[in-house]
Coordinates of C-alpha atoms in Angstrom, one line a residue:
X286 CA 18.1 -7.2 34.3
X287 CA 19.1 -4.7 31.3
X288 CA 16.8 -3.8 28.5
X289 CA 18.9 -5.4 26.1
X290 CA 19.0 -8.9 28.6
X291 CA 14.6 -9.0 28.8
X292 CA 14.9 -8.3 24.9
X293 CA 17.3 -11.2 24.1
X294 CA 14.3 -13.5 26.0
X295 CA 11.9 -11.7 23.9
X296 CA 13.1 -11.4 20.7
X297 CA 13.2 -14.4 17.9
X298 CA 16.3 -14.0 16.3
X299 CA 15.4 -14.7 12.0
X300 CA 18.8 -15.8 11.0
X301 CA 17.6 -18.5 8.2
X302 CA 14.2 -18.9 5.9
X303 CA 13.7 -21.9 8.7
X304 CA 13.5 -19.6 11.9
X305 CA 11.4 -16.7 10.0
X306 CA 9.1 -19.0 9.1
X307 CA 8.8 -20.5 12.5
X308 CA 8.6 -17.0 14.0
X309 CA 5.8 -16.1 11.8
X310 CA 3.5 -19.1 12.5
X311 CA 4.0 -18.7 15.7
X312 CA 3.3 -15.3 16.1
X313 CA 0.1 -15.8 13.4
X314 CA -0.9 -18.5 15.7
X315 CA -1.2 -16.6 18.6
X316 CA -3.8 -14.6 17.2
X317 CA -7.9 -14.6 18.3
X318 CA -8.2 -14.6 14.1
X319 CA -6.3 -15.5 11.5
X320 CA -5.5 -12.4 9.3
X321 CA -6.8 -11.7 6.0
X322 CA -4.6 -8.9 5.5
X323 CA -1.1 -9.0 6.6
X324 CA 0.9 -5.6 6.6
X325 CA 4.4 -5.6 6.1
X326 CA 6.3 -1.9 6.8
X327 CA 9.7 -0.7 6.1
X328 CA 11.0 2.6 7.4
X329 CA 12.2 3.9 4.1
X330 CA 12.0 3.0 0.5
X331 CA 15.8 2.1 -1.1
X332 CA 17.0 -0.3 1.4
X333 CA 17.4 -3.5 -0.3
X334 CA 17.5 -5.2 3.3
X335 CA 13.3 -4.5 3.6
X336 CA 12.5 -5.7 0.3
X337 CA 14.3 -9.0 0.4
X338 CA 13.2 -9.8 3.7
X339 CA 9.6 -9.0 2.3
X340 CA 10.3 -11.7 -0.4
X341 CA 11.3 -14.5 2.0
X342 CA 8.3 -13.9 3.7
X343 CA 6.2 -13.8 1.3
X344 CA 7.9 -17.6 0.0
X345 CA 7.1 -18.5 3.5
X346 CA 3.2 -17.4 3.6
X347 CA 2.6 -18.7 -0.2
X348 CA 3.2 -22.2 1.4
X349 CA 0.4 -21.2 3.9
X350 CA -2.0 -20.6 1.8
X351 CA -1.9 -16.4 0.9
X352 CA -2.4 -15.5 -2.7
X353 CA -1.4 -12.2 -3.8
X354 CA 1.1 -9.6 -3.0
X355 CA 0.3 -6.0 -2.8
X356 CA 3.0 -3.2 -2.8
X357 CA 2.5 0.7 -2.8
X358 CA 2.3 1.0 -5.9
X359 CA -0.4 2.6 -8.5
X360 CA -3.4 0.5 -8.2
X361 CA -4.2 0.4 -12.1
X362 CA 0.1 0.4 -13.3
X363 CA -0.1 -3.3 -11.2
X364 CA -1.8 -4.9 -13.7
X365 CA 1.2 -5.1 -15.9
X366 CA 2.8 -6.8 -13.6
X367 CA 0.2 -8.8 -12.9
X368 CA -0.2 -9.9 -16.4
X369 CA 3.5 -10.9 -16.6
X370 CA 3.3 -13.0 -13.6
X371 CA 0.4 -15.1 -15.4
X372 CA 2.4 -15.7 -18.4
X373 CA 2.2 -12.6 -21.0
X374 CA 5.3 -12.0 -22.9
X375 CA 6.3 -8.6 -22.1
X376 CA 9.8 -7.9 -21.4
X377 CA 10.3 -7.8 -17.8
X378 CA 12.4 -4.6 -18.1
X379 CA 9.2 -2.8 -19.9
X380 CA 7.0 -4.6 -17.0
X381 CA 9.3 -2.8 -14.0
X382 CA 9.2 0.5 -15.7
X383 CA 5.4 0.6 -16.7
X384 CA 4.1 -1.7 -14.0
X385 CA 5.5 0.5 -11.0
X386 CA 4.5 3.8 -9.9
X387 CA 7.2 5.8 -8.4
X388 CA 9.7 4.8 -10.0
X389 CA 9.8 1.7 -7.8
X390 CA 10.2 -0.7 -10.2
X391 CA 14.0 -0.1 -9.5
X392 CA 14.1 -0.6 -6.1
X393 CA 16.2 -3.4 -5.3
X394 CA 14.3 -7.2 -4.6
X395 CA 11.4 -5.8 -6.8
X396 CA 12.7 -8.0 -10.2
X397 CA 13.9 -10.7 -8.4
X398 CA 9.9 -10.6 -6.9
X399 CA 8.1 -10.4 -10.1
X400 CA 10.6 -12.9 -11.6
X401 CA 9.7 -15.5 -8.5
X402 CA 6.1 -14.9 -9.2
X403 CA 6.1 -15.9 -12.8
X404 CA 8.1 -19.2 -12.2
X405 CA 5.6 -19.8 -9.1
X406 CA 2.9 -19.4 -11.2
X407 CA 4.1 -21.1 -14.6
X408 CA 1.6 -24.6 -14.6
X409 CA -0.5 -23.6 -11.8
X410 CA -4.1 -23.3 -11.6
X411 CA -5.8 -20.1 -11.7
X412 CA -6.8 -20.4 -7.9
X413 CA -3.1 -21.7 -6.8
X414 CA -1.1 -18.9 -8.4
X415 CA -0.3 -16.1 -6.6
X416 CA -1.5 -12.3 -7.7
X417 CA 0.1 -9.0 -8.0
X418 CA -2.0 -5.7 -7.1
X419 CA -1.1 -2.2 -6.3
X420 CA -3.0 -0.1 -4.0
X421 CA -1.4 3.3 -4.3
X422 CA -4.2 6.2 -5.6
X423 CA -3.1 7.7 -8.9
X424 CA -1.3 10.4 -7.5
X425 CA 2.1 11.4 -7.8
X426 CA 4.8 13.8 -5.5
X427 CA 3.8 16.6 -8.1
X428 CA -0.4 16.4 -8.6
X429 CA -2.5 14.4 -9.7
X430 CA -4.1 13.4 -13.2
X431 CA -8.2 14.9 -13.8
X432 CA -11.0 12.6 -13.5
X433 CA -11.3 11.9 -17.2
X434 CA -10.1 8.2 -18.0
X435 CA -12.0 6.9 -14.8
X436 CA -15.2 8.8 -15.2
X437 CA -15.5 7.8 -19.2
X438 CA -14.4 4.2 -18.5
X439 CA -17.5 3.9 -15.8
X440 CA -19.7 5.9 -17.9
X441 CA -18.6 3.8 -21.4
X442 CA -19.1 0.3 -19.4
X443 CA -22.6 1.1 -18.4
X444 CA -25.6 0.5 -20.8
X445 CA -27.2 3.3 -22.1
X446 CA -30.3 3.1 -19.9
X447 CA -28.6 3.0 -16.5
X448 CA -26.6 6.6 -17.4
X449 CA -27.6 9.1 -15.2
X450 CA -29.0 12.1 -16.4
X451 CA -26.2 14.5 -15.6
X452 CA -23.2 12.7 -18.1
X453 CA -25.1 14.6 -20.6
X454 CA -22.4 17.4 -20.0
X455 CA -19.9 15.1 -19.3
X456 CA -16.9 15.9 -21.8
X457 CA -17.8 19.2 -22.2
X458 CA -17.0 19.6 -17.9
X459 CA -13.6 17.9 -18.3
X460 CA -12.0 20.5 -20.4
X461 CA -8.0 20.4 -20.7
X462 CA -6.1 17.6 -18.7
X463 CA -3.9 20.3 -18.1
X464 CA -6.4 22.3 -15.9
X465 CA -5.8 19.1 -13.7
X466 CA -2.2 18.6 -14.0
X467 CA -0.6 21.9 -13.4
X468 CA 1.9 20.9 -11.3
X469 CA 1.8 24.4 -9.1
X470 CA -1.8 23.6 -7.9
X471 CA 0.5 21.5 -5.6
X472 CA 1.4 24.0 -3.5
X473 CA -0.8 27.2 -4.4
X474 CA -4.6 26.6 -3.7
X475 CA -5.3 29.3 -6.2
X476 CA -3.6 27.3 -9.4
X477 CA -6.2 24.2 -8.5
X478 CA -9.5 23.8 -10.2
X479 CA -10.9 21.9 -7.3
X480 CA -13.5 23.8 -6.3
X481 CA -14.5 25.0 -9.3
X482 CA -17.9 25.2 -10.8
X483 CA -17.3 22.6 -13.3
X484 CA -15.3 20.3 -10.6
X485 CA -18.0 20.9 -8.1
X486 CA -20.2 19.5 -11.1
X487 CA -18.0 16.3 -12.2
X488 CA -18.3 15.3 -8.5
X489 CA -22.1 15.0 -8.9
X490 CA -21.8 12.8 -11.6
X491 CA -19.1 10.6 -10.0
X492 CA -21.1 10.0 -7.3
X493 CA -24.2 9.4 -9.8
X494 CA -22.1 6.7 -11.7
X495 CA -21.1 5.2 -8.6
X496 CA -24.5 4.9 -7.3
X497 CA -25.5 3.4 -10.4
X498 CA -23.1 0.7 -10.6
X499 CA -23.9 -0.1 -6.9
X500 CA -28.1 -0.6 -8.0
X501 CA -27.2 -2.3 -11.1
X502 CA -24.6 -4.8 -9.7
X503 CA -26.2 -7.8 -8.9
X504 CA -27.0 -8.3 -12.8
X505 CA -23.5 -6.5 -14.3
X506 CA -21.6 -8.3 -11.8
X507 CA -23.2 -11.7 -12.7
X508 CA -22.5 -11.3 -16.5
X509 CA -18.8 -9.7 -16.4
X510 CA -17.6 -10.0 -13.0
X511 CA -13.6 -9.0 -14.6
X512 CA -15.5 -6.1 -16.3
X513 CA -17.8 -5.1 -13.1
X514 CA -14.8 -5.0 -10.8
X515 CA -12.8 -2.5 -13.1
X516 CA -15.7 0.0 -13.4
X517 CA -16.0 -0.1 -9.5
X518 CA -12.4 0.5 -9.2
X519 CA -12.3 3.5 -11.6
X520 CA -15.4 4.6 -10.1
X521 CA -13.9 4.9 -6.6
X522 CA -11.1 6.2 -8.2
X523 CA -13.0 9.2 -9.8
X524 CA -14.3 9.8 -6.6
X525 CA -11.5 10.2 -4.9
X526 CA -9.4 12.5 -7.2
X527 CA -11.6 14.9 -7.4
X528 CA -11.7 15.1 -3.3
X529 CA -8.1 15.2 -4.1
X530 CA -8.7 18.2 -6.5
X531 CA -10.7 19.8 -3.7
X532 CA -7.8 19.4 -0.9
X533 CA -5.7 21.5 -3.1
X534 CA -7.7 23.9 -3.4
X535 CA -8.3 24.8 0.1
X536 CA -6.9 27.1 1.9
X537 CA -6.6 25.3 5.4
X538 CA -4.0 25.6 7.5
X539 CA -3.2 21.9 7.7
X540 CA -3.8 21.6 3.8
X541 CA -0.8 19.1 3.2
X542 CA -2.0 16.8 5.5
X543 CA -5.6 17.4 4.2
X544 CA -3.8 15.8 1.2
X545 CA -2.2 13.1 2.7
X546 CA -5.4 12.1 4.4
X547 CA -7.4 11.4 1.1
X548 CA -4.7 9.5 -0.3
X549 CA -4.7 7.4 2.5
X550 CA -8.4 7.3 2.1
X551 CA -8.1 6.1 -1.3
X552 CA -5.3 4.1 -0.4
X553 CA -7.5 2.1 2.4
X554 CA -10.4 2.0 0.1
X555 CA -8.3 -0.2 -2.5
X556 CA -7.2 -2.4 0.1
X557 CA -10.4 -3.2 1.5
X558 CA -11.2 -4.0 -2.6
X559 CA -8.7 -6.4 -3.0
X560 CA -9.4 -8.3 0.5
X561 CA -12.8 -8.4 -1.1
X562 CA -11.9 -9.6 -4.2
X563 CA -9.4 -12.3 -2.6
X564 CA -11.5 -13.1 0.0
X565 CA -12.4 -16.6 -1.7
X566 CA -8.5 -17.4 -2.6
X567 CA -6.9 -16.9 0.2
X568 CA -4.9 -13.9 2.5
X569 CA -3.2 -11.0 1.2
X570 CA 0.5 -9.6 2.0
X571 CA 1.1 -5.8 1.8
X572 CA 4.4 -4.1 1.9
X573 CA 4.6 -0.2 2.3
X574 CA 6.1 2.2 4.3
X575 CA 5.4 1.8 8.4
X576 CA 3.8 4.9 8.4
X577 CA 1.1 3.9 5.8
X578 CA 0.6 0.5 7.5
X579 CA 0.5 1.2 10.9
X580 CA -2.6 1.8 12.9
X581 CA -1.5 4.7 14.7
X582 CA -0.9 7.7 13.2
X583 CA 1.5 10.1 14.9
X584 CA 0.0 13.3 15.8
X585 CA -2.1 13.7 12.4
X586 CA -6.0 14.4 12.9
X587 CA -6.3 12.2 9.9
X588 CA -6.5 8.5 10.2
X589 CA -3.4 6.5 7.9
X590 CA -4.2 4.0 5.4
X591 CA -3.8 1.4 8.1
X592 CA -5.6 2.6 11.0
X593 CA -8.5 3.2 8.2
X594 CA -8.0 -0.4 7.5
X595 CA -7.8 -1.7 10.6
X596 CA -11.1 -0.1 11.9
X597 CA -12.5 -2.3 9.2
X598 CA -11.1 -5.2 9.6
X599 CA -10.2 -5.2 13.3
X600 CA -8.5 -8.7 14.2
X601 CA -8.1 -9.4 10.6
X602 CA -5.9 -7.1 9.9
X603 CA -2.3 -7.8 11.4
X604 CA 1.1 -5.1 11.3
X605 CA 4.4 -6.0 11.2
X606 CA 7.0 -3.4 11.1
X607 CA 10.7 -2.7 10.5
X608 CA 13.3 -1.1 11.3
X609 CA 17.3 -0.8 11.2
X610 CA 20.2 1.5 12.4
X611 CA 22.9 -0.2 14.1
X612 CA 24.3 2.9 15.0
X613 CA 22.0 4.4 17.1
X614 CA 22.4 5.9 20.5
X615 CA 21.9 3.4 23.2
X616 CA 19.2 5.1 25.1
X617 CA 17.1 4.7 21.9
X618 CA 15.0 2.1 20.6
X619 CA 16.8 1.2 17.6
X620 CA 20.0 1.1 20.0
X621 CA 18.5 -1.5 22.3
X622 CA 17.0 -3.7 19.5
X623 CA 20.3 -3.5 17.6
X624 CA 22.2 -4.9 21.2
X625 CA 19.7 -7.2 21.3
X626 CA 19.3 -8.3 17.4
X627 CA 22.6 -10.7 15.9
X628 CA 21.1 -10.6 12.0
X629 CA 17.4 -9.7 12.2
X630 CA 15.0 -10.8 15.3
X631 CA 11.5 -10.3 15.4
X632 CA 9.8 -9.3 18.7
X633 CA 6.0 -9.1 19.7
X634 CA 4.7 -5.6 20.6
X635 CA 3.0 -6.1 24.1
X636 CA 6.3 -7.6 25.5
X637 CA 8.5 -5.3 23.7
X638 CA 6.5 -2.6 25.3
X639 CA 6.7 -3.7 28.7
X640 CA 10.4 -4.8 28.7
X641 CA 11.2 -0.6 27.4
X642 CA 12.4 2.0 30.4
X643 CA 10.0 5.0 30.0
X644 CA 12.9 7.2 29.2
X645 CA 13.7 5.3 26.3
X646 CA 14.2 7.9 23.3
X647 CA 14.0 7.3 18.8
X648 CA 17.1 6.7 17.0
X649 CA 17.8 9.5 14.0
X650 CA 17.3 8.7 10.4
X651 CA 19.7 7.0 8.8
X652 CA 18.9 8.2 4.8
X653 CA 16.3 10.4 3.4
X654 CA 12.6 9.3 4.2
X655 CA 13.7 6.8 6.7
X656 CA 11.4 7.6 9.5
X657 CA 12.5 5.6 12.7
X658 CA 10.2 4.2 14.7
X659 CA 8.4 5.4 17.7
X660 CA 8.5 3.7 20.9
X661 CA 4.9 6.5 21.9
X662 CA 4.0 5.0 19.0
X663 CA 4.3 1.0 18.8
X664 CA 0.6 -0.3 19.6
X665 CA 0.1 0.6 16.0
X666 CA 2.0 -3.1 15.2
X667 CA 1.6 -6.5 16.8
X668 CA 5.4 -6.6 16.0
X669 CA 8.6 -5.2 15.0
X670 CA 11.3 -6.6 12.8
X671 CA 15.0 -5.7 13.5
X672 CA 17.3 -5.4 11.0
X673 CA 20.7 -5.5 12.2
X674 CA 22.7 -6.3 8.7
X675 CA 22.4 -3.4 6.4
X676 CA 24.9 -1.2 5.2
X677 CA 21.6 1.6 5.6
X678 CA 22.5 2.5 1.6
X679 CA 19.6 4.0 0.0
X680 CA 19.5 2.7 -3.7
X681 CA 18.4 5.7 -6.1
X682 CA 15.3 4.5 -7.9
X683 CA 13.9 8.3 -8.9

């Protein structure tokens, strides 16, 4: 029998909202535990085919009871949107520009999201609407902001008696937020403050205020749990950013992907907050890119954002990733799942794995960031999506 013969037995073909949905309980079904974290991955950002099919799922696992929707995006930006999709009146056009980092707010299928939320949510009680978060750290392709607005937001929220000792020299440490921005610290370690006296200092006292939300939070959560949860959040987030700070100013050989491995710290730390935080409402959706999402992590040291996750969560945590390129070569994998894929088609990892030659080889990218995926590299899903109906046209949202 051919490849593409065992994969047309394998694969469930996704031609209508009807089959999707049947595809997904099924394969959710099949589980030991039910997820309470369900990662959605697309190869690239731009491709209006991943976002859209992101939104029919998400109509589809609303109706099963999951309750928010989390997109890379900057953690803190997300509750703009989240605001909107409750009911405030900001324009939506203000809500896609401020609400998103990245610029993503113009990717294609992310208004017609936001608008779906707000008329799913309009009349709904608080624990039956659906919630909007961001996970992404505060970091952007060119730096990173300093420490400032999270440390002062944990240091302002606590009472005066649980301050540590060392904010005493708290503003004078921050100095310019331009020490922290410089955009060259990027790529020369010797433009960063990271490892500077005063850095070395702010980290101290991050890890002071953290501690001291962590002893006082059985009485600061009980009196403002809205209030507690937003301290934590910058607190972690001060924590990270100045590791971040650090990273670029080291000198290491593999300094980039020192870099890449705290934002996917951060990144995984914010996830784990939100399951926490949802835990009492229901399961949460996340869309990224594969390589954020997935449990394996190529041939980085570092552990991705997923496979950080996933340690944590273990059977609770549940990958589904995409894929498209028509055109591939047809000793590849996207050239098989394309022969064996009429619109989209969803196949199950174990069997998609055993029904693959050994020779089998990875497509080539079909836009800029589109990173195909791996067949050495598939245990880090427990499924792949095909998308067999796209142009491939990469939308400019930057």
């Amino acid at each position: 029998m051919s490849t593409a013969a065992s994969l047309h037995g394998i694969g469930r073909q996704l031609d209508d909202q009807a089959s999707l949905g049947r595809a997904l309980d099924e394969l959710l079904a099949a589980r030991s535990e039910p997820p309470a974290l369900l990662a959605l991955g697309e190869p690239t950002h731009g491709i209006e085919a991943f976002p859209l099919l992101r939104n029919e799922i998400l109509a589809h696992l609303v109706e099963r009871g999951y309750r928010s929707i989390v997109l890379e995006s900057d953690f803190f930006a997300a509750s703009v949107v989240d605001d909107y999709v409750d009911g405030s009146t900001t324009e939506i056009d203000e809500v896609l520009a401020t609400g998103f980092s990245h610029g993503f707010g113009s990717v294609p299928g992310n208004r017609e999201l936001v608008e779906w939320l707000r008329m799913h949510n309009a009349g709904r009680a608080p624990s039956d609407r659906v919630r909007f978060y961001g996970f992404e750290a505060p970091v952007e392709y060119a730096g990173a902001p300093g420490p400032r607005r999270a440390l002062s937001t944990v240091n302002d929220y606590l009472p005066a008696t649980l301050r540590p000792e060392s904010v005493r020299d708290l503003d004078a440490l921050f100095g310019e937020d331009s020490d922290w921005t410089n955009p060259a610290a990027m790529f020369d370690p010797a433009a960063s403050i990271g490892e500077s006296d005063r850095a070395r200092a702010l980290r101290i006292i991050a890890d002071d205020l953290a501690s001291a939300l962590r002893r006082a939070a059985p009485d600061l959560h009980a009196a403002d749990p809205t209030g507690f949860a937003h301290a934590v959040a910058h607190a972690r987030t001060a924590q990270g950013l100045l590791r971040y700070h650090a990273a670029m100013a080291s000198s290491t050989t593999d300094r980039i992907a020192l870099l890449l491995s705290v934002r996917a710290e951060m990144m995984a730390e914010n996830l784990l907050a939100i399951v926490t935080q949802e835990r009492q409402r229901g399961p949460s959706l996340v869309f990224a890119h594969n390589s954020h999402l997935q449990r394996t992590h190529g041939e980085m040291s570092w552990g991705s954002a997923g496979a950080l996750v996933g340690l944590a969560l273990g059977e609770r945590y549940a990958v589904l990733a995409t894929d498209a390129n028509p055109d591939s070569a047809p000793d590849t994998l996207q050239g098989v799942l394309s022969e064996a894929t009429t619109r989209r088609a969803l196949f199950p990892t174990p069997a998609l794995r055993a029904a693959l030659p050994p020779s089998i080889g990875t497509g080539k990218p079909i836009v800029r960031g589109h990173i195909p995926l791996n067949p050495a590299e598939l245990d880090g899903s427990d499924a792949v999506i095909f998308i067999a109906d796209t142009d491939g046209k990469q939308h400019q949202y930057w």
